[in-house]
Amino acid sequence: MAVYTLPELPYDYSALAPVISPEIIELHHDKHHAAYVKGANDTLEQLAEARDKEQWGNLNGLEKNLAFHLSGHILHSIYWHNMTGDGGGEPLEKDGVGSLADAIAESFGSFAGFKAQLTKAAATTQGSGWGVLAFEPVSGRLVVEQIYDHQGNVGQGSVPILVFDAWEHAFYLQYKNQKVDFIEAMWAVVNWQDVARRYEAAKARQNTLLLAP
């Protein structure tokens, strides 16, 4: 029985145009994201078979595959909801996301500083990866992370709340090799209401990461 399922998009394929074309949304969700879901489920089955047969020769590869596909599924599931056709701008008190705005200012000095750092992090990720705004539970601060592939180079326990997909499949059909142009355009569709909800939920779970008894 499948453990993970492909979530439905919260909008139609054309909802984010012209920033992201309908063709890219369809291929990205229906093919690429679906492949990560299938990969995670297939790997769980292969791990179960390895346990049943006590055959551990490929364990390292299977564990790496599970981390890759599961992280890809999780990040994409956040990604779709982080965007909206009527988004963009910056989080403001008058829009009901003042707590997020304050946290960004406290953690990065200003919204402009945060925007510049996340843009650079996403645009300069080597090869395939993501730029991520995450809640770091030990300090209670927001941090920007570069994620290589889907799962590398992150602080343990950090919770992603805003993710920019910098894999070529996210933009190449429309932006060609101009990754920076795509990342800059992404700011016009950020759903700050969704990011703020994720921030509040992450704060509420802050003490679940125990460093000492």
Coordinates of C-alpha atoms in Angstrom, one line a residue:
M1 CA 0.0 0.0 0.0
A2 CA 1.3 3.4 -1.0
V3 CA 2.4 5.6 2.0
Y4 CA 2.8 8.8 0.1
T5 CA 0.4 10.4 -2.4
L6 CA 0.7 13.2 -4.9
P7 CA -1.2 16.2 -3.6
E8 CA -3.6 18.1 -5.8
L9 CA -2.5 21.5 -6.9
P10 CA -4.3 24.3 -5.0
Y11 CA -5.0 26.1 -8.3
D12 CA -5.2 25.4 -12.0
Y13 CA -2.1 25.1 -14.3
S14 CA -2.5 28.7 -15.6
A15 CA -2.9 30.4 -12.2
L16 CA 0.7 31.5 -11.9
A17 CA 1.2 32.8 -15.4
P18 CA 3.0 34.8 -16.7
V19 CA 5.6 34.1 -13.9
I20 CA 5.4 30.3 -14.5
S21 CA 3.7 29.0 -17.6
P22 CA 0.9 26.4 -17.5
E23 CA 3.1 23.9 -19.4
I24 CA 5.8 24.0 -16.7
I25 CA 3.3 23.7 -13.8
E26 CA 1.7 20.6 -15.5
L27 CA 5.0 18.9 -16.2
H28 CA 6.5 19.9 -12.8
H29 CA 3.6 18.6 -10.8
D30 CA 2.2 15.7 -12.8
K31 CA 5.6 14.3 -13.9
H32 CA 8.5 15.4 -11.6
H33 CA 6.7 15.6 -8.3
A34 CA 4.8 12.4 -9.1
A35 CA 8.2 10.7 -9.7
Y36 CA 9.4 11.6 -6.2
V37 CA 6.2 10.2 -4.7
K38 CA 6.6 7.0 -6.6
G39 CA 10.3 6.9 -5.7
A40 CA 9.6 7.2 -2.0
N41 CA 7.0 4.5 -2.1
D42 CA 9.1 2.2 -4.1
T43 CA 12.1 2.6 -1.8
L44 CA 10.0 1.8 1.3
E45 CA 8.9 -1.4 -0.4
Q46 CA 12.6 -2.3 -1.2
L47 CA 13.6 -1.6 2.4
A48 CA 10.8 -3.9 3.6
E49 CA 12.1 -6.6 1.3
A50 CA 15.6 -6.1 2.6
R51 CA 14.4 -6.5 6.2
D52 CA 12.4 -9.6 5.3
K53 CA 15.4 -11.3 3.5
E54 CA 18.0 -9.8 5.8
Q55 CA 19.9 -8.6 2.7
W56 CA 21.6 -5.4 3.6
G57 CA 24.1 -5.0 0.7
N58 CA 22.2 -2.1 -0.8
L59 CA 21.1 -0.4 2.4
N60 CA 23.3 2.7 1.9
G61 CA 21.8 3.3 -1.6
L62 CA 18.2 2.7 -0.4
E63 CA 18.6 5.1 2.5
K64 CA 19.9 7.7 0.2
N65 CA 17.1 7.1 -2.2
L66 CA 14.5 7.5 0.5
A67 CA 16.0 10.7 1.7
F68 CA 16.1 12.1 -1.9
H69 CA 12.6 11.1 -2.9
L70 CA 10.9 11.9 0.4
S71 CA 12.6 15.3 0.7
G72 CA 11.6 16.0 -2.9
H73 CA 8.0 15.2 -2.1
I74 CA 7.9 17.3 1.0
L75 CA 9.6 20.4 -0.6
H76 CA 7.4 20.3 -3.6
S77 CA 4.3 19.9 -1.4
I78 CA 5.3 23.2 0.3
Y79 CA 6.3 24.8 -3.0
W80 CA 2.8 24.6 -4.5
H81 CA 1.2 26.3 -1.5
N82 CA 3.9 28.9 -1.2
M83 CA 2.7 30.5 -4.4
T84 CA -0.5 32.3 -5.5
G85 CA -1.5 34.2 -8.5
D86 CA -2.3 37.3 -6.5
G87 CA 0.8 37.2 -4.2
G88 CA 4.0 39.0 -4.1
G89 CA 5.1 42.2 -2.4
E90 CA 6.3 41.7 1.2
P91 CA 4.6 40.6 4.4
L92 CA 2.9 43.5 6.2
E93 CA 1.1 44.0 9.4
K94 CA -2.0 45.3 7.6
D95 CA -2.3 42.0 5.8
G96 CA -2.3 40.0 9.0
V97 CA 1.2 38.7 8.7
G98 CA 3.0 41.1 11.0
S99 CA 4.5 38.4 13.2
L100 CA 6.3 37.0 10.1
A101 CA 7.4 40.5 9.0
D102 CA 8.9 41.1 12.5
A103 CA 10.7 37.8 12.5
I104 CA 12.2 38.5 9.1
A105 CA 13.4 42.0 10.2
E106 CA 14.8 40.6 13.4
S107 CA 16.6 37.7 11.7
F108 CA 17.9 39.5 8.7
G109 CA 18.0 43.1 9.6
S110 CA 15.4 44.1 6.9
F111 CA 13.1 42.6 4.3
A112 CA 15.4 43.8 1.6
G113 CA 18.4 42.0 3.2
F114 CA 16.4 38.8 3.5
K115 CA 15.2 39.0 -0.1
A116 CA 18.7 39.6 -1.4
Q117 CA 20.0 36.6 0.6
L118 CA 17.3 34.2 -0.4
T119 CA 17.6 35.3 -4.0
K120 CA 21.3 34.7 -4.1
A121 CA 21.0 31.4 -2.2
A122 CA 18.5 30.0 -4.7
A123 CA 20.3 31.4 -7.8
T124 CA 23.8 30.2 -6.8
T125 CA 23.0 26.7 -5.6
Q126 CA 25.4 24.5 -7.5
G127 CA 23.7 22.1 -9.8
S128 CA 20.2 21.2 -8.7
G129 CA 18.7 22.4 -5.5
W130 CA 16.6 24.9 -3.6
G131 CA 16.8 28.2 -1.7
V132 CA 14.8 28.0 1.5
L133 CA 13.6 30.2 4.3
A134 CA 13.5 28.0 7.4
F135 CA 12.6 28.3 11.1
E136 CA 15.5 27.1 13.2
P137 CA 14.1 25.8 16.5
V138 CA 17.2 26.0 18.7
S139 CA 17.6 29.7 18.3
G140 CA 14.0 30.5 17.3
R141 CA 15.3 32.5 14.4
L142 CA 14.7 32.3 10.7
V143 CA 17.6 31.2 8.5
V144 CA 18.2 30.9 4.8
E145 CA 19.5 27.6 3.6
Q146 CA 20.8 26.2 0.3
I147 CA 19.6 22.7 -0.3
Y148 CA 21.6 20.6 -2.7
D149 CA 19.4 18.2 -4.6
H150 CA 16.5 17.9 -2.1
Q151 CA 18.1 17.0 1.3
G152 CA 21.7 18.2 1.7
N153 CA 23.3 21.1 3.6
V154 CA 20.5 21.9 6.1
G155 CA 20.4 22.3 9.8
Q156 CA 18.9 19.4 11.6
G157 CA 15.4 20.2 12.8
S158 CA 15.0 23.3 10.7
V159 CA 11.5 23.7 9.3
P160 CA 11.2 25.0 5.7
I161 CA 8.4 27.7 5.4
L162 CA 9.3 29.2 2.0
V163 CA 11.0 27.3 -0.8
F164 CA 12.3 28.4 -4.2
D165 CA 12.8 25.5 -6.5
A166 CA 16.0 26.1 -8.5
W167 CA 16.1 22.8 -10.4
E168 CA 16.1 23.3 -14.1
H169 CA 12.8 21.5 -14.6
A170 CA 11.2 24.3 -12.6
F171 CA 12.0 27.0 -15.2
Y172 CA 14.0 25.9 -18.2
L173 CA 11.2 25.6 -20.7
Q174 CA 10.4 29.3 -20.1
Y175 CA 13.5 31.0 -18.7
K176 CA 16.1 28.8 -20.5
N177 CA 19.4 29.0 -18.6
Q178 CA 18.5 32.3 -16.9
K179 CA 18.0 30.9 -13.4
V180 CA 18.4 34.4 -11.8
D181 CA 15.6 35.8 -13.9
F182 CA 13.3 33.0 -12.7
I183 CA 14.2 33.5 -9.0
E184 CA 13.6 37.2 -9.3
A185 CA 10.2 36.6 -11.0
M186 CA 9.2 34.2 -8.2
W187 CA 8.9 37.0 -5.7
A188 CA 5.8 38.2 -7.6
V189 CA 3.8 35.0 -6.7
V190 CA 4.9 34.4 -3.0
N191 CA 1.9 33.6 -0.9
W192 CA 2.8 35.3 2.4
Q193 CA -0.4 34.1 4.1
D194 CA 0.8 30.5 3.6
V195 CA 4.4 31.4 4.7
A196 CA 3.0 33.1 7.8
R197 CA 0.9 30.0 8.7
R198 CA 3.9 27.8 8.4
Y199 CA 5.9 30.1 10.6
E200 CA 3.4 30.1 13.4
A201 CA 3.0 26.3 13.2
A202 CA 6.8 25.9 13.3
K203 CA 7.1 28.2 16.4
A204 CA 4.4 26.3 18.2
R205 CA 6.5 23.1 17.8
Q206 CA 9.7 24.8 18.8
N207 CA 10.4 22.7 21.9
T208 CA 10.0 19.3 20.1
L209 CA 13.8 19.3 19.3
L210 CA 15.4 18.4 22.6
L211 CA 19.2 18.9 22.8
A212 CA 19.5 17.6 26.3
P213 CA 17.2 15.8 28.8

